[in-house]
Coordinates of C-alpha atoms and ligand atoms in Angstrom, one line a residue:
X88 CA 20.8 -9.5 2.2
X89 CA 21.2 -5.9 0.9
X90 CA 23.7 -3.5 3.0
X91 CA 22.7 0.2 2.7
X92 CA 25.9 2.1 3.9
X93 CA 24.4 6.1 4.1
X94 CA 21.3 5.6 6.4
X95 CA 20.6 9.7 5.6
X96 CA 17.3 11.0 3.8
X97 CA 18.0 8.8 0.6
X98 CA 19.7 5.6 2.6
X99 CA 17.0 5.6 5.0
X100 CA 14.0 5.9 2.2
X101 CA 15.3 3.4 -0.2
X102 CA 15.8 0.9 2.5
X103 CA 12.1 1.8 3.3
X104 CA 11.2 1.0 -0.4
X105 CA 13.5 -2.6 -0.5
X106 CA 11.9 -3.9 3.0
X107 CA 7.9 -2.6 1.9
X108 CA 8.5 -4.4 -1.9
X109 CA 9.9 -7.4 0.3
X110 CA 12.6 -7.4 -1.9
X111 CA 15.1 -8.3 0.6
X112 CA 16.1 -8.0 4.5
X113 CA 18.6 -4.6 5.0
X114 CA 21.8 -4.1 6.8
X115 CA 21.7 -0.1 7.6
X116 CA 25.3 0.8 8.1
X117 CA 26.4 4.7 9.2
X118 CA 29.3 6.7 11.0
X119 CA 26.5 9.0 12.6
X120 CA 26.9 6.9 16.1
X121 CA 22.4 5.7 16.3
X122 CA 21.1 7.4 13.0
X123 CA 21.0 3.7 11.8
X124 CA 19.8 1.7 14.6
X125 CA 16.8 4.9 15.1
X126 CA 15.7 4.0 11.3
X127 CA 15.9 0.7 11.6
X128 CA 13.7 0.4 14.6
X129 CA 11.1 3.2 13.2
X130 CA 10.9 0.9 10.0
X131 CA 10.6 -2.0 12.0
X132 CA 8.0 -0.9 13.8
X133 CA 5.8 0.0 10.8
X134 CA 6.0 -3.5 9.3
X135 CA 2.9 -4.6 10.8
X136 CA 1.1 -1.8 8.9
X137 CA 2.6 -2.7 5.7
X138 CA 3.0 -6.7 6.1
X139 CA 6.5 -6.8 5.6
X140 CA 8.7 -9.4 7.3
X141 CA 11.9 -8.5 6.0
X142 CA 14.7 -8.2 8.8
X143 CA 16.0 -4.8 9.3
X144 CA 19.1 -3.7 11.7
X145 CA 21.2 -0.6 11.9
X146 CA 24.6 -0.5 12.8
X147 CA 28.1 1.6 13.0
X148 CA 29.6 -1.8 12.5
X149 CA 30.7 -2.0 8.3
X150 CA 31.6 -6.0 9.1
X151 CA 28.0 -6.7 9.6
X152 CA 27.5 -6.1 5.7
X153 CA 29.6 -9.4 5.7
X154 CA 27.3 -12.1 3.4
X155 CA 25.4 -9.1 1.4
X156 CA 24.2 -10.1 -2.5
X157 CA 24.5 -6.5 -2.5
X158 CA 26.0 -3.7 -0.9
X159 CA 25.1 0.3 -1.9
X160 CA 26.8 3.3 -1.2
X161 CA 24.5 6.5 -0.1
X162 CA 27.4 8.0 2.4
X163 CA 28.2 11.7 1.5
X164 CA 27.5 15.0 1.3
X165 CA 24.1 16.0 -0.7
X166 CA 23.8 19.2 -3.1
X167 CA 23.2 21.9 -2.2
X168 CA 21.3 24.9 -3.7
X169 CA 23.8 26.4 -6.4
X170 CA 26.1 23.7 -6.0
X171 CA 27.0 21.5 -9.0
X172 CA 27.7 17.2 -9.1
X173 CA 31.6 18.4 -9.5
X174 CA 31.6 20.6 -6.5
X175 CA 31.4 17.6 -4.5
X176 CA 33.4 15.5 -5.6
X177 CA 36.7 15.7 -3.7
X178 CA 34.7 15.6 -0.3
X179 CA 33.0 12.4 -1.3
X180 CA 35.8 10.6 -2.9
X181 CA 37.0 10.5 0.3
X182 CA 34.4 8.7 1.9
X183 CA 33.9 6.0 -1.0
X184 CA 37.7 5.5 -0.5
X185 CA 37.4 4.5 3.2
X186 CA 33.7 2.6 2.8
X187 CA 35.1 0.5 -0.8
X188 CA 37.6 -0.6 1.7
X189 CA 35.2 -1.9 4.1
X190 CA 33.4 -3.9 0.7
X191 CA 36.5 -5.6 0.2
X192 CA 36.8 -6.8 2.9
X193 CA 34.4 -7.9 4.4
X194 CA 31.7 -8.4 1.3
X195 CA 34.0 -9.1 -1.6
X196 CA 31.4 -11.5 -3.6
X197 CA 28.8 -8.2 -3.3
X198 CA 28.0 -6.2 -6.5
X199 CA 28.2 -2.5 -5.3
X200 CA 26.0 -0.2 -6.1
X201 CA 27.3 3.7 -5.8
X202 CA 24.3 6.2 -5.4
X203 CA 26.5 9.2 -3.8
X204 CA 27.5 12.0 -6.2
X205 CA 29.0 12.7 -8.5
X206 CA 28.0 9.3 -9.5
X207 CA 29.7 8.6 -12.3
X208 CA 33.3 9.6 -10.7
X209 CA 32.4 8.0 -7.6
X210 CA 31.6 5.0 -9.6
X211 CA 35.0 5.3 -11.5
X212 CA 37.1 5.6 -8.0
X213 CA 34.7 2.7 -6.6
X214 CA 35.8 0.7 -9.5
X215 CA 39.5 1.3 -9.6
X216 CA 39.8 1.0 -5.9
X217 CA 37.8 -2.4 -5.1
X218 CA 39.5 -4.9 -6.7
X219 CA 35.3 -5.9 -7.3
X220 CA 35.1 -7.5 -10.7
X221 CA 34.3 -4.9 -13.0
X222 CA 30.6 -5.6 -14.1
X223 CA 29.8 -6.0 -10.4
X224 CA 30.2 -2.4 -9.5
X225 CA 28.0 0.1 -11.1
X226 CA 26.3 3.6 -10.5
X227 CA 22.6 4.5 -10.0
X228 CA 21.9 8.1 -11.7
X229 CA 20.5 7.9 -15.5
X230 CA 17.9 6.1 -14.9
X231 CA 16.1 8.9 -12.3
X232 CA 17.1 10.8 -15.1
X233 CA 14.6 8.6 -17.3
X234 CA 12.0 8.5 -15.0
X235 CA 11.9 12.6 -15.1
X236 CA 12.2 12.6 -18.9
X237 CA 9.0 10.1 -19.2
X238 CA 7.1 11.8 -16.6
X239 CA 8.0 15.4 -18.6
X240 CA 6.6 13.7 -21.9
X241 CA 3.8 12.0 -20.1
X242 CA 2.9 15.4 -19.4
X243 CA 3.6 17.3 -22.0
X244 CA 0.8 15.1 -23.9
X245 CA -1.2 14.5 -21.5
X246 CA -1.3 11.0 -21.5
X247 CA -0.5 7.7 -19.3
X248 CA 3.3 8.1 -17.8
X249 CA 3.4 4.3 -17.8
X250 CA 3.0 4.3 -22.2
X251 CA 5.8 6.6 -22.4
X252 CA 9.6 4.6 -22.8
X253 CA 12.5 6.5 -22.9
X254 CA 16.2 6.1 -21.8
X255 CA 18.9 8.9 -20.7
X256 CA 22.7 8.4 -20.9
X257 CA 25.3 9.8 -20.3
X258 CA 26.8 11.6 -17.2
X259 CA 24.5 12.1 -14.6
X260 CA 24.6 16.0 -14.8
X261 CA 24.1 18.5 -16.6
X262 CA 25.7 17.1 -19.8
X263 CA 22.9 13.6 -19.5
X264 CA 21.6 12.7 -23.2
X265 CA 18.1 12.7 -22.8
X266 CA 17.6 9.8 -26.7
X267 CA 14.6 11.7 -28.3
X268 CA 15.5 9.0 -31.1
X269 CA 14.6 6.2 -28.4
X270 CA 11.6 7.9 -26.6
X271 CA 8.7 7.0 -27.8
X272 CA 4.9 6.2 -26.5
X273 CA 3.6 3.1 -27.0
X274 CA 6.0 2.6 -29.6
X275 CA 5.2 5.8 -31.2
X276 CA 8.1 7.9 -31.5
X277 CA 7.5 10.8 -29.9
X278 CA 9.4 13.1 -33.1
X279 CA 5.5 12.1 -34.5
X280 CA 3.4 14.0 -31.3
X281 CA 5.9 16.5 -30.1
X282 CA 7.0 19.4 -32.0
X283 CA 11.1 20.0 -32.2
X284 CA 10.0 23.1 -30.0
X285 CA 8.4 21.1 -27.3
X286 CA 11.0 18.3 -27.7
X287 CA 13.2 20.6 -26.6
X288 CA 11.3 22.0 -23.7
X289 CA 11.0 18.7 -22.5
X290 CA 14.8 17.8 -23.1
X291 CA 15.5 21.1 -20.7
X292 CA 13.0 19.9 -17.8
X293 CA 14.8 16.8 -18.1
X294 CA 18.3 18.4 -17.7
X295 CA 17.0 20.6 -14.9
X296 CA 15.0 18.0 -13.2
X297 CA 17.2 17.4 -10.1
X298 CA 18.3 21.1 -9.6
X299 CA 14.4 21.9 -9.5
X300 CA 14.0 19.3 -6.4
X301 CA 16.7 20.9 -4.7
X302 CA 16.0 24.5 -5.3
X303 CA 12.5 23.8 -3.4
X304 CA 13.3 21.1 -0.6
X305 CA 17.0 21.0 -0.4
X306 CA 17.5 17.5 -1.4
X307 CA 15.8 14.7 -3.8
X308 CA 14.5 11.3 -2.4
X309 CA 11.6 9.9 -3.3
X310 CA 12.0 9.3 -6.9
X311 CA 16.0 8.0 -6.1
X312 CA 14.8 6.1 -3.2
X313 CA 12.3 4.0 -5.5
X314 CA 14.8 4.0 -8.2
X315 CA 17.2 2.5 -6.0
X316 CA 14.8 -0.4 -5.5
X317 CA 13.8 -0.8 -8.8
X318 CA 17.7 -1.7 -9.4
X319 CA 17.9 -3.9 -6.2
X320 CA 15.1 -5.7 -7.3
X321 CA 17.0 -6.2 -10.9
X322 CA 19.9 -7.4 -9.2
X323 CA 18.2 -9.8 -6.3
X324 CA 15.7 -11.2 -8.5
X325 CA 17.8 -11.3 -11.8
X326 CA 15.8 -10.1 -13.6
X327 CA 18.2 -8.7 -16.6
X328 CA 16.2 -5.4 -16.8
X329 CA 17.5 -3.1 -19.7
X330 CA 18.6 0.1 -17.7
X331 CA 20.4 3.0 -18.1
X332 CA 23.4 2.6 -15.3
X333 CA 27.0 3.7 -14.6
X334 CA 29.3 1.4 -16.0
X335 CA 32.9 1.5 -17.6
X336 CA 32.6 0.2 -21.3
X337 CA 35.2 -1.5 -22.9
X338 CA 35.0 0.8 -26.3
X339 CA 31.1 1.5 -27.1
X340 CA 30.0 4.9 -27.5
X341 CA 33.7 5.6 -27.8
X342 CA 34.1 5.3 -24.1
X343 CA 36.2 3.0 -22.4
X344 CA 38.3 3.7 -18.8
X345 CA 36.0 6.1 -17.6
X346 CA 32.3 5.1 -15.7
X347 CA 29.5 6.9 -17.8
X348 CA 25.5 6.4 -17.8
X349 CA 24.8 3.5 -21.0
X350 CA 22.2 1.0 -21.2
X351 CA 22.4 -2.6 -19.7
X352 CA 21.0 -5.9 -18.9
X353 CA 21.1 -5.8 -15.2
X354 CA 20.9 -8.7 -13.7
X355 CA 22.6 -11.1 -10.6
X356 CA 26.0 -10.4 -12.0
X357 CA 25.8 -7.0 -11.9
X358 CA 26.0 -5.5 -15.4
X359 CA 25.1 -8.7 -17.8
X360 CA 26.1 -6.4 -21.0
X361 CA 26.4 -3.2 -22.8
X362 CA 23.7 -2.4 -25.0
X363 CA 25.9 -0.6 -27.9
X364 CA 22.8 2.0 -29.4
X365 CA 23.8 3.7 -32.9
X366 CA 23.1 7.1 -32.5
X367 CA 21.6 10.2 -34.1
X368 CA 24.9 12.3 -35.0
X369 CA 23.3 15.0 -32.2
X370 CA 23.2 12.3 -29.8
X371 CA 26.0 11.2 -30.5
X372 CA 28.1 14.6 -30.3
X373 CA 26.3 15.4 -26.9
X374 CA 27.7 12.0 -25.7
X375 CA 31.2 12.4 -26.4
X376 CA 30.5 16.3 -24.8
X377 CA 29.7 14.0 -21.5
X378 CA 33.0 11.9 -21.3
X379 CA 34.7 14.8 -21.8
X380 CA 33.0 16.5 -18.9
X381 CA 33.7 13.0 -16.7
X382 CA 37.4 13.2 -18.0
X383 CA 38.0 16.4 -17.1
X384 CA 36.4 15.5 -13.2
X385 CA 38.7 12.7 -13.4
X386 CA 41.7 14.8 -13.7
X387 CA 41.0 17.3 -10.9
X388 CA 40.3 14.1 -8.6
X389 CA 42.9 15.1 -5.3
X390 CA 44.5 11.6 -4.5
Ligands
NAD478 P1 22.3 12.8 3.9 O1 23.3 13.9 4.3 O2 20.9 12.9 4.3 O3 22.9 11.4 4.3 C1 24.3 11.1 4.1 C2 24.6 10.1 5.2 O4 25.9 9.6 4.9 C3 24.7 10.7 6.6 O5 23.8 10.1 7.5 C4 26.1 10.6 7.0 O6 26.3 10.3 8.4 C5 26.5 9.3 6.2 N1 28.0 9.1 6.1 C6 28.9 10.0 5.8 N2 30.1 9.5 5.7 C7 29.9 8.1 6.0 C8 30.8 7.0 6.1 N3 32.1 7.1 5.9 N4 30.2 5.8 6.4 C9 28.9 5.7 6.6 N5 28.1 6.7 6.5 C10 28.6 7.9 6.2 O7 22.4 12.8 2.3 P2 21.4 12.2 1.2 O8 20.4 13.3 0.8 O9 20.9 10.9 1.7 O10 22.4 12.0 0.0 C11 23.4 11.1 0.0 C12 24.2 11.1 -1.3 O11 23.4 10.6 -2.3 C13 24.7 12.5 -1.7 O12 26.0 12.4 -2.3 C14 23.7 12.8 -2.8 O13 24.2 13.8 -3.7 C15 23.5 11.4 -3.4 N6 22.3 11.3 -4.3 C16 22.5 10.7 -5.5 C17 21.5 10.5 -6.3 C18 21.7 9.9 -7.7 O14 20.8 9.9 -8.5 N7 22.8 9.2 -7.9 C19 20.2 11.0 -6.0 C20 20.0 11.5 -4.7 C21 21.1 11.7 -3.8

């Protein structure tokens, strides 16, 4: 069983997404007193449509995610127009405080999966604060973050998004590291169909991705919603996809203490293992640009 604790516009969808891809029956949990029972009997009710048998229930209750393979965190506030990841953070940190509680104790055998933002720091506290081990608690950001930077170069050449592979790291904000070194299509770098000035075009979509969503509708969810999934699915099904997640590493990329966006093997333990890249010196500068950024979150964090 997979425990959604947020049933808002993003809790509610990617629950939507695990039950329609059967990947696994979902515990809705939020404070809102019937936000989570309403979605769970609207989804219910469209199983027949989609022929889904998965078991759905909503609930104010957070020992009902007792027994969850997995448990992930949408509870918070969203951005809003003009607001930055770091403008939210102290409000939220509050709320993954109270609900990591709630994991520990009554699903400490769950990997956690943080989607509320600022990821990365919410991520960090979720870690600290759990007592989880480590490489079962990780955060879902960089690899929306690659989805918008294939879909940017799918359409930038006009071509198939599902030839175009590509990875993102880093925070997930404005400082992300979009790997031009990594993208490439069909295993044709795309440095050899993309000229340094559209390169870069498509490096500043990617960066302004999210903020784009928002400016127009107020929130994203589709494309996390289905992300979300993508990663339950890794994690239920073990299938040790390589992804670009939240994790702390112990020393690769220079990083180690703090919970930044690097590639994995995600798999039923969580994070498998650290994929340590070598990267171009740009890359590589940009990177250590990121932790600072996280660092320096990290610091203003009220206790
Ligand atoms: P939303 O306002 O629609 O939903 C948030 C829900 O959390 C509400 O229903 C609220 O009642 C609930 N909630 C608040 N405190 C709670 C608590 N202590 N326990 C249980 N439920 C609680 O917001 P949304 O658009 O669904 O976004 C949720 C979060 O996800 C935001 O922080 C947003 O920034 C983040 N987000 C992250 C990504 C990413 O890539 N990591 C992408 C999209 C959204």
């Amino acid at each position: 069983m997979i425990t959604i604790v947020g049933a808002g516009k993003v809790g509610a969808s990617a629950a939507f997404e695990i039950l329609r891809y059967r990947i696994s029956d979902v515990t809705l949990i939020d404070i809102a007193e019937d936000l989570a029972k309403g979605e769970a009997l609207d989804m219910m009710q469209a199983a027949p449509a989609i022929e889904f048998d998965g078991k759905i229930r909503g609930t104010n209750d957070y020992s009902e995610m007792e027994g969850s393979e997995l448990v992930i965190v949408i509870a918070g506030q969203g951005r809003k127009p003009g607001m930055t990841r770091i403008d939210l953070m102290n409000n939220n940190a509050k709320i993954i405080r109270s609900i990591v509680k709630q994991v520990a104790k009554h699903a400490p055998d769950s990997k956690l999966m943080i989607v509320t933002n600022p990821v990365d720091i919410m991520t960090y506290i979720a870690r600290k604060e759990s007592g989880l081990p480590p490489n079962h608690v990780f955060g879902m950001g960089n690899i929306l973050d690659t989805l918008r930077f294939r879909s940017y170069i799918a359409q930038e050449l006009n071509v198939s998004r599902q030839d175009v592979n590509a990875l993102v790291i880093g925070e997930h904000g404005d400082s992300m590291v979009p790997l031009v070194e990594y993208a490439s299509v069909t295993g044709i770098p795309i440095t050899t169909l993309l000229t340094k000035q559209q390169i870069d075009k498509v490096v500043q979509r990617t960066i302004n991705s999210g903020a784009d969503v928002i400016k127009l509708k107020g929130a994203t969810i589709y494309a996390p919603a289905a992300v979300i999934a993508l990663m339950a699915d890794a994690v239920i099904q073990g299938r040790n996809r390589v992804l670009s997640v939240s994790t702390c590493p112990s020393g690769e990329y220079g990083c180690s203490d703090y919970s930044i966006g690097v590639p994995v093997v995600l798999g039923k333990n969580g994070v498998e293992r650290i994929i340590d890249l070598k990267l171009t010196p740009e890359s590589k500068q940009r990177f250590e640009k990121s932790i600072t950024k996280i660092k320096t979150a990290v610091a203003q964090l009220k206790k």
